[in-house]
Amino acid sequence: MNLAGKKILLGVSGGIAVYKSCELLRLLQKKGATVRVCMTDAATEFVAPLTFASLSKCPVYLKSGAVEARPFQHIDFPRWADLYLVVPATANVIGKFACGIADDPVSLCFMSCTCPRVVAPAMNVAMYNSPAVKRNLEILRGFEDTTVLESPAGELACGEVGQGRLMEPAEIVEFLEGEGSPLAAAARASSATPSSGGHPRNAPEPPAFPVAQDIDPTQDATLPGHGKKVLLTAGRTEEAIDPVRYISNRSSGKTAVALASVFYANGFEVEVVAGPMEAAFPGGVKVTRVQSARDMHDAVMSRLTSADAVVHCAAVADYRPAHAADAKIKDSRSQLTIELVPNPNILRDCTAARASRAAARQVIVGFALETDHFEEHAAEKLQKSGADALLLNAPVANDSGFGHDCVRYALVRPGVPVPEMKMGGKVDLAQEIVDFVLKELGNA
Ligand SMILES: Cc1cc2nc3c(=O)[nH]c(=O)nc-3n(C[C@H](O)[C@H](O)[C@H](O)COP(=O)(O)O)c2cc1C
């Protein structure tokens, strides 16, 4: 089972092995998975949430107090995930899972999630062998969609020897990639019942990248984007043919959401001009909604000067109908020709505006979606646009591109040969752009 593009919620409870879940998070990211974290209060005493927030590039879902700011966080977080991984699982949370107690983020997510759950116990040998823990683990093994990982014997952190160690992070990843992985089982089940989505669950697709409201990264002076502002374009545009019909494209807006989330997590103030799209932005990101390419053009141009960076992620229609009919075009059963005229080129107008201003450095990144002659088209578009970089991306096969979490992409820069495109998560792509912008702004 390939973990690239998988969305994994990591539940962290308060055992001495918490530091190992940081390593696990990094290993999962290296495999291309997107990881979000929720923690119990006790876990935060072992490793600060900031560590997990920095590693996951996303605020951590902390104690239920955060629910006040975002009422359905305890549902959004687990519903976002393809897999809920509780590492380490204390005797305490295992007891809660088994008994149906849900009074902290980790146990709340366990109860409300509809994806497969994997629980990795870690505790002292006497605790592990206690009748209560044995019984509770047995109960969990009987739950549908729940896997309890074997706890190896060996030397424990407390100095005693016996069963109760946390399975090593590399072994957990190996298990998730293997044939017995609950992700593999979910994929098999979903291909057997294609209408059920990523895995058998009834919930509608939740907003991507739920963000806890209790951390505001823009206030954190230690983050590299602190004091900087990025303007993003997002989604697609709709070009009216008549009052009920339009020309558009298949962009879901997921890449823009990943970008907004990663810029925000790095401390940037994020403003988005968004056309129609399905994916939702995290709280803390300012969004202005527009419909057509011309609306987007005007909204972007009026916000340009205050931005330190502009990333043109939106899939803007190159053409629009020359005239939008005032009333619905009737079906006359005869051939209909719609004359198209070019839309304004927002990227080029931004670089031209930058050139005419004697202002501080502004970094401009464009996007180029190509279906053939990738390198030539990207190099040509970059040169004509005057941008500092172009994110070349290609929709391929059934599991990447539009509406998916994976994409084939390369960051193209002037004067440098076009790199070979690689497959990665949209969060990885976003991270590469954020790193580039930071470097160009001199903050990296
Ligand atoms: C230094 C220290 C290490 C601990 N290690 C573990 C552990 O490995 N496993 C465990 O189940 N409890 C461990 N505990 C006890 C838990 O922290 C305690 O039961 C806590 O209430 C768990 O809360 P949580 O399940 O909400 O995270 C440890 C406590 C301390 C002080």
Coordinates of C-alpha atoms and ligand atoms in Angstrom, one line a residue:
M1 CA 0.0 0.0 0.0
N2 CA 1.5 3.3 -1.2
L3 CA 1.1 5.9 1.6
A4 CA 1.6 8.8 -0.8
G5 CA -1.4 11.1 -0.7
K6 CA -2.9 9.3 2.3
K7 CA -4.4 11.5 5.1
I8 CA -3.4 10.3 8.5
L9 CA -4.6 11.6 11.8
L10 CA -2.1 10.9 14.5
G11 CA -3.6 10.7 18.0
V12 CA -0.9 11.2 20.7
S13 CA -1.6 10.3 24.3
G14 CA 0.6 10.9 27.4
G15 CA 3.3 8.2 27.6
I16 CA 7.0 8.4 27.7
A17 CA 7.1 7.2 24.1
V18 CA 5.5 10.4 22.7
Y19 CA 8.8 11.5 21.3
K20 CA 8.7 8.5 19.0
S21 CA 5.5 9.7 17.4
C22 CA 7.5 12.8 16.1
E23 CA 9.7 10.3 14.3
L24 CA 6.7 8.4 13.0
L25 CA 5.2 11.7 11.7
R26 CA 8.3 12.4 9.7
L27 CA 8.5 8.9 8.3
L28 CA 4.9 9.1 7.2
Q29 CA 5.6 12.4 5.6
K30 CA 8.6 11.0 3.8
K31 CA 6.2 8.4 2.3
G32 CA 4.1 11.2 0.9
A33 CA 1.3 11.0 3.6
T34 CA -0.3 14.2 5.0
V35 CA -0.4 14.0 8.8
R36 CA -2.5 16.0 11.2
V37 CA -2.2 15.6 15.0
C38 CA -4.5 15.6 18.0
M39 CA -3.1 15.3 21.5
T40 CA -4.3 14.7 25.1
D41 CA -3.3 17.2 27.8
A42 CA -1.0 14.6 29.3
A43 CA 0.8 14.2 25.9
T44 CA 1.6 17.9 25.8
E45 CA 3.6 17.5 29.0
F46 CA 6.0 15.2 27.2
V47 CA 6.3 17.0 23.9
A48 CA 5.0 20.5 23.2
P49 CA 2.2 20.8 20.6
L50 CA 4.4 23.3 18.8
T51 CA 6.8 20.5 17.8
F52 CA 3.9 18.6 16.2
A53 CA 2.5 21.8 14.7
S54 CA 5.9 22.6 13.2
L55 CA 6.4 19.1 11.9
S56 CA 2.9 18.6 10.5
K57 CA 2.8 22.3 9.3
C58 CA -0.6 22.5 10.8
P59 CA -2.0 23.5 14.1
V60 CA -2.7 20.6 16.5
Y61 CA -6.1 19.8 17.8
L62 CA -5.8 20.2 21.5
K63 CA -8.1 19.8 24.5
S64 CA -11.8 20.0 24.0
G65 CA -11.7 23.7 24.9
A66 CA -10.7 24.4 21.3
V67 CA -14.1 23.1 20.3
E68 CA -15.6 26.5 21.3
A69 CA -13.8 28.2 18.5
R70 CA -14.6 25.5 15.9
P71 CA -17.7 23.6 17.0
F72 CA -17.2 20.4 15.0
Q73 CA -13.5 20.0 15.2
H74 CA -13.9 16.6 16.9
I75 CA -15.8 15.4 13.8
D76 CA -13.9 17.3 11.1
F77 CA -10.5 16.0 12.2
P78 CA -11.3 12.3 12.1
R79 CA -13.6 12.6 9.1
W80 CA -10.8 14.3 7.1
A81 CA -8.6 11.2 7.7
D82 CA -8.1 8.0 5.7
L83 CA -6.6 6.5 8.9
Y84 CA -6.6 7.3 12.6
L85 CA -3.3 6.2 14.2
V86 CA -3.1 6.4 18.0
V87 CA 0.6 6.3 18.9
P88 CA 1.4 6.0 21.7
A89 CA -1.8 4.8 23.2
T90 CA -1.7 5.0 27.0
A91 CA -3.5 2.5 29.3
N92 CA -5.8 5.5 30.1
V93 CA -6.9 6.2 26.5
I94 CA -7.2 2.5 25.7
G95 CA -9.6 2.2 28.7
K96 CA -11.6 5.2 27.3
F97 CA -11.7 3.7 23.8
A98 CA -13.0 0.4 25.2
C99 CA -15.6 2.0 27.4
G100 CA -16.9 4.7 25.1
I101 CA -15.5 7.6 27.1
A102 CA -14.7 10.6 24.9
D103 CA -13.5 13.5 27.0
D104 CA -10.3 14.6 25.2
P105 CA -9.3 15.1 21.5
V106 CA -7.8 11.6 21.2
S107 CA -10.7 9.7 22.6
L108 CA -13.2 12.0 20.9
C109 CA -11.6 11.3 17.5
F110 CA -11.6 7.6 18.2
M111 CA -15.3 7.6 18.8
S112 CA -16.3 9.9 16.0
C113 CA -14.0 8.6 13.2
T114 CA -15.4 6.5 10.4
C115 CA -12.0 5.5 9.0
P116 CA -9.9 2.5 10.0
R117 CA -8.2 2.9 13.4
V118 CA -4.8 1.6 14.5
V119 CA -3.8 1.7 18.2
A120 CA -0.2 1.2 19.3
P121 CA -0.1 0.6 23.1
A122 CA 2.9 1.6 25.1
M123 CA 3.3 1.3 28.8
N124 CA 5.0 -0.3 31.7
V125 CA 5.0 -4.1 31.7
A126 CA 2.9 -4.3 34.9
M127 CA 0.3 -2.0 33.4
Y128 CA 0.3 -3.9 30.2
N129 CA -0.3 -7.2 32.0
S130 CA -3.0 -5.8 34.3
P131 CA -6.4 -7.4 33.9
A132 CA -8.0 -4.1 33.0
V133 CA -5.6 -3.3 30.1
K134 CA -5.8 -6.9 28.9
R135 CA -9.5 -6.8 28.9
N136 CA -9.7 -3.4 27.2
L137 CA -7.3 -4.4 24.4
E138 CA -9.4 -7.5 23.8
I139 CA -12.5 -5.3 23.5
L140 CA -10.7 -3.0 21.0
R141 CA -9.6 -6.0 18.9
G142 CA -13.3 -6.9 18.6
F143 CA -14.2 -3.4 17.3
E144 CA -14.9 -3.2 13.6
D145 CA -12.1 -1.3 11.7
T146 CA -9.8 -1.3 14.7
T147 CA -6.3 -2.9 14.7
V148 CA -4.3 -3.2 17.9
L149 CA -0.5 -3.4 17.2
E150 CA 1.6 -5.9 19.0
S151 CA 3.6 -4.4 21.8
P152 CA 7.1 -5.9 21.7
A153 CA 8.9 -7.1 24.8
G154 CA 12.2 -5.5 25.8
E155 CA 13.8 -2.9 28.0
L156 CA 11.2 -0.3 29.0
A157 CA 11.9 3.4 29.6
C158 CA 11.3 2.9 33.3
G159 CA 14.2 0.4 33.4
E160 CA 12.0 -2.7 33.7
V161 CA 12.0 -5.5 31.1
G162 CA 8.9 -7.0 29.6
Q163 CA 6.1 -6.4 27.2
G164 CA 4.7 -2.9 26.8
R165 CA 7.3 -1.2 24.5
L166 CA 5.9 0.9 21.6
M167 CA 6.3 -0.8 18.2
E168 CA 9.2 1.0 16.4
P169 CA 8.0 3.9 14.1
A170 CA 9.7 2.2 11.1
E171 CA 7.8 -1.0 11.9
I172 CA 4.5 0.8 12.1
V173 CA 5.1 2.4 8.7
E174 CA 6.1 -1.1 7.3
F175 CA 2.8 -2.5 8.7
L176 CA 0.8 0.4 7.1
E177 CA 2.5 -0.3 3.8
G178 CA 2.0 -4.0 3.9
E179 CA -0.7 -6.3 2.6
G180 CA -2.3 -6.5 6.1
S181 CA -2.6 -2.7 6.3
P182 CA -6.1 -1.5 7.2
L183 CA -5.5 1.1 4.4
A184 CA -5.1 -1.7 1.9
A185 CA -8.3 -3.4 3.2
A186 CA -10.2 -0.1 2.9
A187 CA -8.9 0.4 -0.7
R188 CA -10.0 -3.1 -1.6
A189 CA -13.4 -2.5 0.0
S190 CA -13.8 0.8 -1.8
S191 CA -13.0 -0.7 -5.2
A192 CA -15.6 -3.3 -4.5
T193 CA -18.2 -0.6 -3.7
P194 CA -17.0 2.3 -5.8
S195 CA -19.7 4.7 -4.7
S196 CA -18.5 4.6 -1.1
G197 CA -15.4 6.9 -1.6
G198 CA -11.9 6.4 -0.2
H199 CA -12.9 3.8 2.3
P200 CA -16.2 2.6 3.6
R201 CA -17.7 5.5 5.4
N202 CA -20.9 7.4 5.0
A203 CA -19.8 10.9 5.9
P204 CA -19.5 13.5 3.2
E205 CA -16.0 14.7 2.4
P206 CA -15.1 17.0 5.2
P207 CA -13.3 20.3 4.7
A208 CA -9.6 19.6 4.0
F209 CA -7.1 20.8 6.5
P210 CA -9.2 21.5 9.6
V211 CA -7.2 23.9 11.7
A212 CA -7.6 24.4 15.4
Q213 CA -8.3 28.0 16.3
D214 CA -6.3 28.1 19.5
I215 CA -3.0 28.8 17.7
D216 CA -2.6 31.8 15.4
P217 CA 0.7 31.2 13.6
T218 CA 0.8 34.8 12.3
Q219 CA 1.4 36.0 15.9
D220 CA 4.4 33.7 16.3
A221 CA 7.5 35.8 15.7
T222 CA 9.7 32.7 15.5
L223 CA 8.0 31.4 12.3
P224 CA 9.9 32.3 9.1
G225 CA 6.9 34.0 7.4
H226 CA 6.2 36.2 10.4
G227 CA 5.3 39.8 9.2
K228 CA 5.0 38.7 5.5
K229 CA 1.8 38.6 3.5
V230 CA 1.0 36.2 0.6
L231 CA -1.8 36.7 -1.9
L232 CA -3.1 33.5 -3.4
T233 CA -5.5 32.9 -6.3
A234 CA -7.6 29.7 -5.9
G235 CA -10.2 27.5 -7.5
R236 CA -11.5 27.9 -11.0
T237 CA -13.4 30.6 -12.8
E238 CA -16.8 30.4 -14.4
E239 CA -17.4 32.3 -17.6
A240 CA -21.1 32.9 -18.3
I241 CA -22.7 31.8 -21.5
D242 CA -26.2 32.7 -20.4
P243 CA -27.8 33.1 -16.9
V244 CA -27.6 29.3 -16.2
R245 CA -24.7 28.0 -18.2
Y246 CA -20.9 28.7 -18.0
I247 CA -17.5 27.6 -19.2
S248 CA -15.2 26.3 -16.5
N249 CA -12.8 23.5 -15.7
R250 CA -12.2 20.7 -13.2
S251 CA -10.1 22.4 -10.6
S252 CA -11.2 21.4 -7.0
G253 CA -9.1 24.1 -5.2
K254 CA -7.2 21.4 -3.1
T255 CA -3.8 22.7 -4.1
A256 CA -4.7 26.2 -3.1
V257 CA -6.0 25.0 0.3
A258 CA -2.7 23.1 0.8
L259 CA -0.8 26.3 -0.1
A260 CA -2.9 28.5 2.2
S261 CA -2.5 26.0 5.0
V262 CA 1.3 25.7 4.7
F263 CA 1.8 29.5 4.2
Y264 CA -0.4 30.1 7.3
A265 CA 1.4 27.5 9.3
N266 CA 4.7 29.2 8.5
G267 CA 3.4 32.4 9.9
F268 CA 2.4 34.3 6.7
E269 CA -0.7 36.4 6.7
V270 CA -2.7 34.7 3.9
E271 CA -5.2 36.4 1.7
V272 CA -7.0 34.4 -1.0
V273 CA -9.0 35.5 -4.0
A274 CA -11.0 32.3 -4.8
G275 CA -13.2 31.3 -7.6
P276 CA -15.7 28.5 -7.2
M277 CA -14.2 25.4 -5.6
E278 CA -15.1 22.5 -3.3
A279 CA -12.3 22.4 -0.8
A280 CA -12.5 24.7 2.3
F281 CA -9.8 27.0 3.7
P282 CA -8.6 26.8 7.2
G283 CA -9.7 29.5 9.7
G284 CA -7.4 32.4 9.9
V285 CA -7.1 32.7 6.1
K286 CA -8.9 35.7 4.6
V287 CA -11.0 34.7 1.5
T288 CA -12.6 36.9 -1.1
R289 CA -15.0 35.1 -3.5
V290 CA -15.2 35.8 -7.2
Q291 CA -16.8 34.2 -10.2
S292 CA -15.2 35.1 -13.5
A293 CA -11.6 35.6 -14.7
R294 CA -12.3 39.4 -15.0
D295 CA -13.6 39.5 -11.4
M296 CA -10.5 37.7 -10.2
H297 CA -8.2 40.0 -12.2
D298 CA -9.8 43.1 -10.6
A299 CA -9.7 41.6 -7.1
V300 CA -6.0 40.6 -7.4
M301 CA -4.8 43.8 -9.0
S302 CA -6.5 45.9 -6.2
R303 CA -4.7 43.8 -3.5
L304 CA -1.3 43.5 -5.2
T305 CA 0.8 46.2 -3.6
S306 CA 0.5 45.0 0.0
A307 CA 1.7 41.4 -0.8
D308 CA 5.2 40.2 -0.3
A309 CA 4.4 37.2 -2.5
V310 CA 1.7 36.3 -5.0
V311 CA 1.0 32.7 -6.0
H312 CA -1.3 32.2 -8.9
C313 CA -2.8 28.8 -8.2
A314 CA -6.2 29.4 -9.7
A315 CA -7.3 27.6 -12.9
V316 CA -8.4 30.7 -14.7
A317 CA -10.3 30.3 -18.0
D318 CA -8.1 31.5 -20.8
Y319 CA -11.3 32.4 -22.8
R320 CA -14.8 33.6 -22.1
P321 CA -17.8 33.9 -24.4
A322 CA -17.7 37.2 -26.2
H323 CA -21.3 37.9 -25.2
A324 CA -23.2 36.3 -22.3
A325 CA -26.9 36.0 -23.3
D326 CA -29.3 37.9 -21.0
A327 CA -31.8 35.1 -21.1
K328 CA -31.3 31.3 -21.3
I329 CA -30.4 30.2 -24.8
K330 CA -33.2 28.1 -26.1
D331 CA -32.7 24.7 -27.6
S332 CA -33.4 25.2 -31.3
R333 CA -31.9 21.8 -32.3
S334 CA -29.5 23.6 -34.7
Q335 CA -25.8 24.0 -34.4
L336 CA -24.7 26.7 -32.0
T337 CA -21.4 28.6 -32.2
I338 CA -20.1 30.5 -29.2
E339 CA -17.5 33.1 -30.0
L340 CA -14.7 33.1 -27.4
V341 CA -12.5 36.1 -26.6
P342 CA -9.3 35.9 -24.4
N343 CA -9.5 36.8 -20.7
P344 CA -7.0 39.1 -19.1
N345 CA -3.7 37.3 -18.2
I346 CA -3.6 37.9 -14.4
L347 CA -0.1 36.5 -14.0
R348 CA 1.4 38.7 -16.7
D349 CA -0.4 41.8 -15.5
C350 CA 1.0 41.2 -12.0
T351 CA 4.6 40.9 -13.2
A352 CA 4.1 44.0 -15.4
A353 CA 2.7 45.9 -12.4
R354 CA 5.7 44.8 -10.3
A355 CA 8.1 46.0 -13.0
S356 CA 6.5 49.4 -13.1
R357 CA 6.7 49.8 -9.3
A358 CA 9.9 50.8 -7.5
A359 CA 8.7 48.8 -4.5
A360 CA 10.3 46.3 -2.1
R361 CA 10.9 42.8 -3.4
Q362 CA 7.7 40.9 -4.4
V363 CA 7.9 37.2 -5.3
I364 CA 5.6 36.0 -8.0
V365 CA 4.9 32.3 -8.7
G366 CA 2.7 31.1 -11.5
F367 CA 1.1 27.7 -12.2
A368 CA 1.2 25.8 -15.5
L369 CA -1.0 22.8 -16.0
E370 CA 0.1 20.9 -19.1
T371 CA -0.9 17.7 -20.7
D372 CA 1.9 17.4 -23.2
H373 CA 5.4 18.7 -24.1
F374 CA 5.7 19.6 -20.4
E375 CA 9.2 21.1 -20.3
E376 CA 8.9 23.2 -23.5
H377 CA 5.5 24.6 -22.5
A378 CA 6.6 25.4 -19.0
A379 CA 9.8 27.0 -20.0
E380 CA 8.0 29.1 -22.6
K381 CA 5.2 30.2 -20.2
L382 CA 7.8 31.1 -17.5
Q383 CA 9.7 33.2 -19.9
K384 CA 6.6 35.0 -21.2
S385 CA 5.1 35.5 -17.8
G386 CA 8.1 37.2 -16.1
A387 CA 7.4 35.2 -12.9
D388 CA 10.1 34.1 -10.5
A389 CA 9.0 30.5 -10.7
L390 CA 6.3 28.3 -12.3
L391 CA 4.8 25.3 -10.8
L392 CA 4.4 22.8 -13.7
N393 CA 1.8 20.2 -12.9
A394 CA 0.1 17.5 -14.8
P395 CA -3.1 15.6 -14.2
V396 CA -2.5 12.0 -14.7
A397 CA -4.2 8.6 -14.3
N398 CA -7.0 8.3 -11.8
D399 CA -5.3 8.9 -8.6
S400 CA -3.7 12.3 -9.0
G401 CA -4.4 15.8 -10.2
F402 CA -7.9 17.2 -10.1
G403 CA -9.7 16.6 -6.8
H404 CA -6.9 14.2 -5.6
D405 CA -4.3 14.8 -2.9
C406 CA -1.4 13.8 -5.1
V407 CA -0.1 15.5 -8.2
R408 CA 2.8 15.2 -10.6
Y409 CA 4.8 18.4 -10.5
A410 CA 8.1 20.3 -10.8
L411 CA 9.1 23.8 -9.7
V412 CA 10.5 25.6 -12.8
R413 CA 12.9 28.5 -12.4
P414 CA 14.5 30.9 -14.9
G415 CA 17.9 29.9 -16.1
V416 CA 17.7 26.4 -14.6
P417 CA 16.9 23.3 -16.6
V418 CA 13.3 22.1 -16.1
P419 CA 13.5 19.5 -13.3
E420 CA 11.9 16.1 -13.9
M421 CA 8.4 16.0 -12.6
K422 CA 7.8 14.0 -9.5
M423 CA 4.7 12.6 -7.8
G424 CA 3.9 14.0 -4.4
G425 CA 1.2 15.2 -2.1
K426 CA -0.3 18.6 -2.7
V427 CA 1.1 19.6 0.7
D428 CA 4.6 18.7 -0.5
L429 CA 4.1 20.8 -3.5
A430 CA 2.9 23.6 -1.3
Q431 CA 5.9 23.2 1.0
E432 CA 8.2 23.5 -1.9
I433 CA 6.6 26.8 -3.0
V434 CA 6.7 28.2 0.5
D435 CA 10.4 27.2 0.9
F436 CA 11.1 28.9 -2.5
V437 CA 9.2 32.1 -1.5
L438 CA 11.0 32.2 1.9
K439 CA 14.3 31.9 0.2
E440 CA 13.5 34.6 -2.3
L441 CA 12.4 36.9 0.5
G442 CA 15.6 36.1 2.3
N443 CA 13.9 34.5 5.3
A444 CA 14.9 30.9 4.8
Ligands
LIG1 C1 7.1 10.0 33.3 C2 5.7 9.4 33.0 C3 5.7 8.4 32.0 C4 4.5 7.8 31.7 N1 4.5 6.8 30.7 C5 3.3 6.2 30.5 C6 3.3 5.2 29.5 O1 4.3 4.9 28.8 N2 2.1 4.6 29.2 C7 1.0 4.9 29.9 O2 -0.1 4.3 29.7 N3 1.0 5.8 30.9 C8 2.1 6.5 31.2 N4 2.1 7.4 32.2 C9 0.9 7.8 32.9 C10 0.0 8.7 32.0 O3 0.7 9.9 31.7 C11 -1.3 9.0 32.8 O4 -2.0 7.8 32.9 C12 -2.1 10.1 32.1 O5 -3.2 10.3 32.8 C13 -2.4 9.6 30.7 O6 -3.3 10.6 30.1 P1 -3.8 10.5 28.6 O7 -4.2 9.1 28.4 O8 -5.0 11.4 28.6 O9 -2.7 11.0 27.7 C14 3.3 8.1 32.5 C15 3.4 9.1 33.4 C16 4.6 9.7 33.7 C17 4.6 10.8 34.8

